[in-house]
PDB file of C-alpha atoms in Angstrom:
ATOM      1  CA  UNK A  16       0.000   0.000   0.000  1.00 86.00           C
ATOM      2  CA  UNK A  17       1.263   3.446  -0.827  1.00 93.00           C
ATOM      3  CA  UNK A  18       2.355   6.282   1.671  1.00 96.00           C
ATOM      4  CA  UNK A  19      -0.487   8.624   1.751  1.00 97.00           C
ATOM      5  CA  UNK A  20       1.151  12.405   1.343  1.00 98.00           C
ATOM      6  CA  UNK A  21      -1.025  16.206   1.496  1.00 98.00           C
ATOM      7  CA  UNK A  22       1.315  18.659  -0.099  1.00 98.00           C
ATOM      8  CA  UNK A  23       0.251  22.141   1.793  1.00 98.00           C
ATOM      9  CA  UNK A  24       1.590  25.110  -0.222  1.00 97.00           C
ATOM     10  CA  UNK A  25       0.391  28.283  -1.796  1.00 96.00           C
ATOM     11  CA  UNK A  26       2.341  27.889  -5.191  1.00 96.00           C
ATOM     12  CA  UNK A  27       0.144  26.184  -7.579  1.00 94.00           C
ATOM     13  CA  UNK A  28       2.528  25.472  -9.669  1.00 96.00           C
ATOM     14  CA  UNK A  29       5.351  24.421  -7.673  1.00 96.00           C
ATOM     15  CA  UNK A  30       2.795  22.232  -5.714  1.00 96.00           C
ATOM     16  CA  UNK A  31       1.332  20.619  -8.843  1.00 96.00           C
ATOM     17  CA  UNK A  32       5.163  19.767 -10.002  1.00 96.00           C
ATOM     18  CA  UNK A  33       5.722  18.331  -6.444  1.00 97.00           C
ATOM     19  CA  UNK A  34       2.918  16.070  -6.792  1.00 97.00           C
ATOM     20  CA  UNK A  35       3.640  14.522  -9.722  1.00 97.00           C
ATOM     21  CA  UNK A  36       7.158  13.978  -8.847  1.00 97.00           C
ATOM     22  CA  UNK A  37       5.986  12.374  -5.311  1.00 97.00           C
ATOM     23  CA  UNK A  38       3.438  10.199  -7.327  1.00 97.00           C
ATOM     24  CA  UNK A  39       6.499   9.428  -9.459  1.00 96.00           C
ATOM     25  CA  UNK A  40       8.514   7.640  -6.505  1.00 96.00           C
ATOM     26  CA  UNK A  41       7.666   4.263  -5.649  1.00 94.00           C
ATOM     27  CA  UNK A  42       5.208   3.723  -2.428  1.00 95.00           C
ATOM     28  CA  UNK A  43       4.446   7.435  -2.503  1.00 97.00           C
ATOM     29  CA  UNK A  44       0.700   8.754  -3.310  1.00 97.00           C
ATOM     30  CA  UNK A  45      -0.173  13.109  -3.141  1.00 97.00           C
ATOM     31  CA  UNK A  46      -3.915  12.186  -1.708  1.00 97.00           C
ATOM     32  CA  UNK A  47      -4.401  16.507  -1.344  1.00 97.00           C
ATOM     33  CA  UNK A  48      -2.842  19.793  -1.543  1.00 97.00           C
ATOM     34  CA  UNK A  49      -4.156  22.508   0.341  1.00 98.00           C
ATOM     35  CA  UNK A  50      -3.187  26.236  -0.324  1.00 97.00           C
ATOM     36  CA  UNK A  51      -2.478  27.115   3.562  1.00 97.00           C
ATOM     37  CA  UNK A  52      -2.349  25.934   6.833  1.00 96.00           C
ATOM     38  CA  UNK A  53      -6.158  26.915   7.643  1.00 97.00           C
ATOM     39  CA  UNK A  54      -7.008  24.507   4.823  1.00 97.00           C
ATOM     40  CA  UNK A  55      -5.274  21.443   6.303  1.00 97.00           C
ATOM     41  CA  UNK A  56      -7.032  22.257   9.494  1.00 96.00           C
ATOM     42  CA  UNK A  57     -10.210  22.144   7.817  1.00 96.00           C
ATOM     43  CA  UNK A  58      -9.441  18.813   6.406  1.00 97.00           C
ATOM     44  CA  UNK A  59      -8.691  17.684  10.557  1.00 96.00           C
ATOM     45  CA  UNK A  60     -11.597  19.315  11.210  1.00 94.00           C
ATOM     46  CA  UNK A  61     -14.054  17.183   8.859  1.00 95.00           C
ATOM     47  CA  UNK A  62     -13.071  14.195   9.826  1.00 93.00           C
ATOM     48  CA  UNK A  63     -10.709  13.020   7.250  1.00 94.00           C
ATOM     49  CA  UNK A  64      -8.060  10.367   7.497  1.00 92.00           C
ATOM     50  CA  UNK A  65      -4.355  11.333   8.782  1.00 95.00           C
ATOM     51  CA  UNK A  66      -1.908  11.131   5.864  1.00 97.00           C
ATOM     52  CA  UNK A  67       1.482   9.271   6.829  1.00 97.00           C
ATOM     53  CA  UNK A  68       3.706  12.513   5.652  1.00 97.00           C
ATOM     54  CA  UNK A  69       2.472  16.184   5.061  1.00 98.00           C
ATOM     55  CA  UNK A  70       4.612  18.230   3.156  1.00 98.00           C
ATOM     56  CA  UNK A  71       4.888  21.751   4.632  1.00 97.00           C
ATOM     57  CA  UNK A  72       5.509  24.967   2.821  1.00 97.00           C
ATOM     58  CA  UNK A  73       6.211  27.789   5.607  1.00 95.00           C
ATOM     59  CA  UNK A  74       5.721  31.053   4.247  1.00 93.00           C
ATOM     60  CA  UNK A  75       2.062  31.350   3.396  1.00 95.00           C
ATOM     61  CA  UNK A  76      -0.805  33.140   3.516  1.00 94.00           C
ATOM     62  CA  UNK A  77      -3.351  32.867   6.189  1.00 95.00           C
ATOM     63  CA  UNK A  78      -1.879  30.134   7.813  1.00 96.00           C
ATOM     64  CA  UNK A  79       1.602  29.904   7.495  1.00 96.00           C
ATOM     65  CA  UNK A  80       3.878  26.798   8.230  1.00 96.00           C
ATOM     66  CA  UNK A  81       5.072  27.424  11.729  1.00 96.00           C
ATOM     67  CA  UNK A  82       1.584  28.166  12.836  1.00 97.00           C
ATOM     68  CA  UNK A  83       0.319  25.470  11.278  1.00 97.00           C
ATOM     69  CA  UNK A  84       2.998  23.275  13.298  1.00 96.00           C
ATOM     70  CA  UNK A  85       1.923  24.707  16.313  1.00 96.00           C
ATOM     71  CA  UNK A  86      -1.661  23.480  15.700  1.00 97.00           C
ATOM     72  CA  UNK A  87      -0.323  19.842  14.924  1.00 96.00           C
ATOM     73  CA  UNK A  88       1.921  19.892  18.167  1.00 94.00           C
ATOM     74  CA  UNK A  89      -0.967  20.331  20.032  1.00 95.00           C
ATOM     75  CA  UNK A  90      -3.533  18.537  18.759  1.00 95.00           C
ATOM     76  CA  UNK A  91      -2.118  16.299  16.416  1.00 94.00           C
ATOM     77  CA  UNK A  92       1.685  15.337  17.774  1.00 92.00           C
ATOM     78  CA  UNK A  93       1.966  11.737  16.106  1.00 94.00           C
ATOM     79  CA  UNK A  94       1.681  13.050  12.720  1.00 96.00           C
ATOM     80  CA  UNK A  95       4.734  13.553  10.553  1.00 96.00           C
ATOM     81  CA  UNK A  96       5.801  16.468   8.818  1.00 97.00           C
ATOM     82  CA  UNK A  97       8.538  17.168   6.190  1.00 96.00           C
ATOM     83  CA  UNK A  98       9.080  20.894   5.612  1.00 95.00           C
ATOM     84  CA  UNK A  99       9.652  22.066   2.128  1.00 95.00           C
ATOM     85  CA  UNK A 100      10.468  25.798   1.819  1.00 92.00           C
ATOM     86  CA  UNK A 101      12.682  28.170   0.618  1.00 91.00           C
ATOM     87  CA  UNK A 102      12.866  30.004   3.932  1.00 88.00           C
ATOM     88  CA  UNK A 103      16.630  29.001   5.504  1.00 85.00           C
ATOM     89  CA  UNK A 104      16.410  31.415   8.897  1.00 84.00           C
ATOM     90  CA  UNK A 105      17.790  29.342  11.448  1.00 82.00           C
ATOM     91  CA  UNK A 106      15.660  30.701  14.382  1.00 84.00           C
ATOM     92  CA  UNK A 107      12.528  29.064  12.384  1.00 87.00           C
ATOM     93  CA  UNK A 108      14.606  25.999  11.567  1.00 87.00           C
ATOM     94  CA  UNK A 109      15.093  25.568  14.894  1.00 88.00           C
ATOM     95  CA  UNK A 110      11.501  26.374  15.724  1.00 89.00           C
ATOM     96  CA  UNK A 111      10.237  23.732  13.294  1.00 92.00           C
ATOM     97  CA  UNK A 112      12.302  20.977  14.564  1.00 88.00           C
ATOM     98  CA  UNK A 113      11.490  21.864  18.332  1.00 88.00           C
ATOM     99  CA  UNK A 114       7.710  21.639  17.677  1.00 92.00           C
ATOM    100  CA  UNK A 115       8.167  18.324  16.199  1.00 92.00           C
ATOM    101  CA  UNK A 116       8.820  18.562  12.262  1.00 93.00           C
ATOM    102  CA  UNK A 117      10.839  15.385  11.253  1.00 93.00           C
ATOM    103  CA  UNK A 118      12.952  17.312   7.984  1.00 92.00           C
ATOM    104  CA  UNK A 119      13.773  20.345   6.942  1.00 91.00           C
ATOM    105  CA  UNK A 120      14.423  20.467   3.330  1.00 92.00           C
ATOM    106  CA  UNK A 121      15.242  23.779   0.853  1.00 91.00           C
ATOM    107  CA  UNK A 122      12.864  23.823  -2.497  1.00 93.00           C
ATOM    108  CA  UNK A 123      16.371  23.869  -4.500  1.00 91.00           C
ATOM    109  CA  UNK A 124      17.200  20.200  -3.278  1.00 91.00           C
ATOM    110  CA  UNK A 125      17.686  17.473  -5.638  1.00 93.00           C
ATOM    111  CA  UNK A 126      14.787  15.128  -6.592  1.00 94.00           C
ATOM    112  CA  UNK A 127      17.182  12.047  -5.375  1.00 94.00           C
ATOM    113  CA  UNK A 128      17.616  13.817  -1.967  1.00 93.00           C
ATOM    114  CA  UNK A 129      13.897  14.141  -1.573  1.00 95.00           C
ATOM    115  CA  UNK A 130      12.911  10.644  -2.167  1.00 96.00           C
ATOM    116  CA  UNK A 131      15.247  10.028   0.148  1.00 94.00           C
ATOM    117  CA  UNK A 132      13.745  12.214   2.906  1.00 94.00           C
ATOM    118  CA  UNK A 133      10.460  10.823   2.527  1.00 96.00           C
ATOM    119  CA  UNK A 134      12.119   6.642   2.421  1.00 95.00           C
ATOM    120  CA  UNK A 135      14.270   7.740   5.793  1.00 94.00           C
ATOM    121  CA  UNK A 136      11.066   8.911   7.102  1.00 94.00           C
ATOM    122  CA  UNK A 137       8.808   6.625   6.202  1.00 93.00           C
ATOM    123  CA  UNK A 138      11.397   4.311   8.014  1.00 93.00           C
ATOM    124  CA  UNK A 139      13.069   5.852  10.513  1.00 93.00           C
ATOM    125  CA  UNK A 140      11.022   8.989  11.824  1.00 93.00           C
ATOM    126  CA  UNK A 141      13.411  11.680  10.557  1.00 92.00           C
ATOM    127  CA  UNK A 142      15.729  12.796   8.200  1.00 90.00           C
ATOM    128  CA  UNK A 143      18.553  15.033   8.692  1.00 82.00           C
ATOM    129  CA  UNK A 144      20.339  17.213   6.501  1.00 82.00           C
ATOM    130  CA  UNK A 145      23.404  20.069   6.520  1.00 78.00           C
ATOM    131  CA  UNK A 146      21.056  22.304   6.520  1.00 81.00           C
ATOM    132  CA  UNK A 147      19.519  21.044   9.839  1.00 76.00           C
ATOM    133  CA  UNK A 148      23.310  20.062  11.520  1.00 75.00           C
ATOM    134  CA  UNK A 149      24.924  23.615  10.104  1.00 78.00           C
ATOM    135  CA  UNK A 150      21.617  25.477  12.016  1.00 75.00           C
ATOM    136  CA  UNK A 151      21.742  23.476  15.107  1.00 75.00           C
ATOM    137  CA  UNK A 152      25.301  23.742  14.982  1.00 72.00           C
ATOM    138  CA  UNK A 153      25.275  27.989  14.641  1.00 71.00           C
ATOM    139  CA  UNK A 154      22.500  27.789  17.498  1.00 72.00           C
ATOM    140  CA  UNK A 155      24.507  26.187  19.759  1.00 70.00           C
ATOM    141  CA  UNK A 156      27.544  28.992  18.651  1.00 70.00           C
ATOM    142  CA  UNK A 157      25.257  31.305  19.906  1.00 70.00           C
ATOM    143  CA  UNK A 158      24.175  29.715  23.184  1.00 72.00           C
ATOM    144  CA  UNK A 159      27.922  29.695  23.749  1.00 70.00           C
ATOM    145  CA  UNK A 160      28.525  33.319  22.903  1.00 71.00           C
ATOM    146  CA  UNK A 161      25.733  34.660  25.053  1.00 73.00           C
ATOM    147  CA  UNK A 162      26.869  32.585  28.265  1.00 78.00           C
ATOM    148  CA  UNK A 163      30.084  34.517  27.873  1.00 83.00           C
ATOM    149  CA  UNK A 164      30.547  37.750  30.595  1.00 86.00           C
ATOM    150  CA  UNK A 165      31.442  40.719  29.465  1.00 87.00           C
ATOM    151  CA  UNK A 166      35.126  40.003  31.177  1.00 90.00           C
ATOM    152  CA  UNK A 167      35.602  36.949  29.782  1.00 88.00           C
ATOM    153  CA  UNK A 168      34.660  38.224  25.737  1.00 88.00           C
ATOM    154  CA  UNK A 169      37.518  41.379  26.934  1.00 89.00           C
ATOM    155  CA  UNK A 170      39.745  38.487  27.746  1.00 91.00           C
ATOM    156  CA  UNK A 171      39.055  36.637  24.790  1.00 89.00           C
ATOM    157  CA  UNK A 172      39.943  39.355  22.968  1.00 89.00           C
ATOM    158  CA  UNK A 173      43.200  39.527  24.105  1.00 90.00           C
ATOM    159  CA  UNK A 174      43.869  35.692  23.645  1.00 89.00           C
ATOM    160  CA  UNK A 175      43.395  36.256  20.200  1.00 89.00           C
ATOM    161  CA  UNK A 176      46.673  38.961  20.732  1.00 88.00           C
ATOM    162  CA  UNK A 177      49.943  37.418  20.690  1.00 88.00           C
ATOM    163  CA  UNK A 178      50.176  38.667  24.227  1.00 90.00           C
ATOM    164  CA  UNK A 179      51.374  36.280  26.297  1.00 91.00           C
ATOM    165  CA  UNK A 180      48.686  35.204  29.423  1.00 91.00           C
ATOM    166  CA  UNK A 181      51.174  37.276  31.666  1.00 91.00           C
ATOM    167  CA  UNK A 182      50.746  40.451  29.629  1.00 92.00           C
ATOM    168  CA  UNK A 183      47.029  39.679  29.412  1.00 91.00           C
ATOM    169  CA  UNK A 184      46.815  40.384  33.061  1.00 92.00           C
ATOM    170  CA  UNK A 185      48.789  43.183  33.324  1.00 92.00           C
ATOM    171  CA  UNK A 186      46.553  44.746  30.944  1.00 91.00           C
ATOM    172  CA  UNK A 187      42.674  43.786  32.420  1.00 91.00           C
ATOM    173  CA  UNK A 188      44.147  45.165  35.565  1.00 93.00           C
ATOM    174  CA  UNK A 189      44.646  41.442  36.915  1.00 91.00           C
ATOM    175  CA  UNK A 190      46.253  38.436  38.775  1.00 93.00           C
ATOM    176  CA  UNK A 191      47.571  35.908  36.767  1.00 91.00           C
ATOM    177  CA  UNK A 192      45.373  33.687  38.439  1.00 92.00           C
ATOM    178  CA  UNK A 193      42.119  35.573  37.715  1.00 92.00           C
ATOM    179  CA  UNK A 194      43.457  35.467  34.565  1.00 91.00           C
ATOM    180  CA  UNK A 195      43.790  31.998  34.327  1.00 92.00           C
ATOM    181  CA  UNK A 196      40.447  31.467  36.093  1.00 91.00           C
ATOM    182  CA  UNK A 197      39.017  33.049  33.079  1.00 90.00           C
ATOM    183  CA  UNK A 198      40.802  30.873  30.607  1.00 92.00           C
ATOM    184  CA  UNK A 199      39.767  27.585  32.217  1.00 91.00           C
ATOM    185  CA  UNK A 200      35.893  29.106  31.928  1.00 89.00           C
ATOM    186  CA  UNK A 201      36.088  29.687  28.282  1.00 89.00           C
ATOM    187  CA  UNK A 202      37.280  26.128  27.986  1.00 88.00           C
ATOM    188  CA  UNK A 203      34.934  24.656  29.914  1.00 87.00           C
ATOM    189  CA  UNK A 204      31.992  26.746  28.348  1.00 84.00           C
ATOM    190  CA  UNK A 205      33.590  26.858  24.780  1.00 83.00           C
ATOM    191  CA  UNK A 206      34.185  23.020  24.889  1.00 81.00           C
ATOM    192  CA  UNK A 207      37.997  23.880  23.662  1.00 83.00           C
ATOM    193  CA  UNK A 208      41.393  22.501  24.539  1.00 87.00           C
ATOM    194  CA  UNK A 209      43.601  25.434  23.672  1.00 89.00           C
ATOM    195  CA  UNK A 210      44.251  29.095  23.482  1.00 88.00           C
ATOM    196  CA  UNK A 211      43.874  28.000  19.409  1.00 88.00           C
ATOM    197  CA  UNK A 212      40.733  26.640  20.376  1.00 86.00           C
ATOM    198  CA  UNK A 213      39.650  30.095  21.943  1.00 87.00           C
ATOM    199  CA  UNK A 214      40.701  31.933  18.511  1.00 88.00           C
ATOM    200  CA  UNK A 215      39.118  29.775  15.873  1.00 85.00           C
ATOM    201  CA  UNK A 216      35.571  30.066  17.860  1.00 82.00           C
ATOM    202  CA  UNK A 217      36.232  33.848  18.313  1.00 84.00           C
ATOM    203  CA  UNK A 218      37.011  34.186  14.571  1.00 83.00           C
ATOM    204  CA  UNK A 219      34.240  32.057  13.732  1.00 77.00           C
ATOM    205  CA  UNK A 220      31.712  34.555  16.039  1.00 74.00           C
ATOM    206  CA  UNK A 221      33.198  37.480  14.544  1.00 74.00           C
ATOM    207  CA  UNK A 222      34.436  38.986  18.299  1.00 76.00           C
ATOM    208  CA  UNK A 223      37.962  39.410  17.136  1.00 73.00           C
ATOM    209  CA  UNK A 224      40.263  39.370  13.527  1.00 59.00           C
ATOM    210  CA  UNK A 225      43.452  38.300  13.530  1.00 53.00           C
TER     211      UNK A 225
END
């Protein structure tokens, strides 16, 4: 029996493409596509059959896609959702993913990568992507960065000097050891090893260039 898929997205076109190249893939049947979020709902709301996979556009009218996964977190949090979109923002990657969505693919990807999306779901639950790992990984960056005290990001500064730790303390106005209290905190926050460590993430967050 084929995996039942609704296709909700505003672009008629783009949306009558995608279901003929889902109908195309083996074990894969478009049963609807809805327009919006609001329509999907409706289709909840009469009494009509959970498909296996919906196929989520998130910028659209009247109902967009992260409301619309809000409403399925709460009152339908079995059902599986692949998001399809053009819309990379990490905060609403991240969003998507914490209210449940099982894939977060760009519109650009390549019909072999889709299919398999929806076989690794249909299987496993999820699928997972660079564009899911490089968000979660620049969330966690930032989660990093904003743990940091305004002493230690001054210090970090410096590391990224070629001041030596001594000359680092002389010039915050500190003990050594201070100084070296605040180095073992960056490591321990940072998850690094090294003063090299220290640089590359400060590079990477744009606090210092070397």
């Amino acid at each position: 029996m084929n995996r039942t898929i609704i296709i909700v997205d505003d672009h008629k076109l783009f949306a009558q493409s995608l279901q003929i190249l889902v109908n195309s893939y083996e074990g894969f049947e478009v049963t609807n596509v809805y327009k919006n979020g609001e329509e999907l709902l409706k289709h909840f709301s009469d009494g009509k059959a959970s498909p296996d996979l919906i196929l989520l556009d998130m910028r659209m009218p009247v109902m967009d896609g992260l409301a619309t996964m809000k409403w399925l977190k709460e009152n339908n949090p079995q059902q599986k959702v692949l998001t399809l979109t053009v819309d990379q923002e990490d905060e609403n990657i991240i969003k998507m993913l914490r209210l449940g969505c099982r894939g977060y693919l760009l519109k650009d990807i390549d019909p072999e990568e889709f299919e398999l999306a929806l076989n690794a779901i249909d299987r496993t639950g999820y699928y997972s992507n660079t564009t899911i790992s490089e968000a979660l990984s620049r969330e966690e960056r930032k989660q990093k960065y904003e743990e940091l005290t305004t002493r230690e990001l001054e210090f970090l500064n410096h590391a990224c000097s070629e001041l030596t730790y001594k000359a680092i303390a002389a010039e915050m106005n500190l003990s050594p050891k201070t100084v070296e209290n605040y180095r073992e905190s960056l490591f321990s926050k940072l998850h690094v090893k090294s003063r090299v460590g220290l640089v590359i993430f400060a590079i990477k967050e744009g606090i210092c260039e070397v």
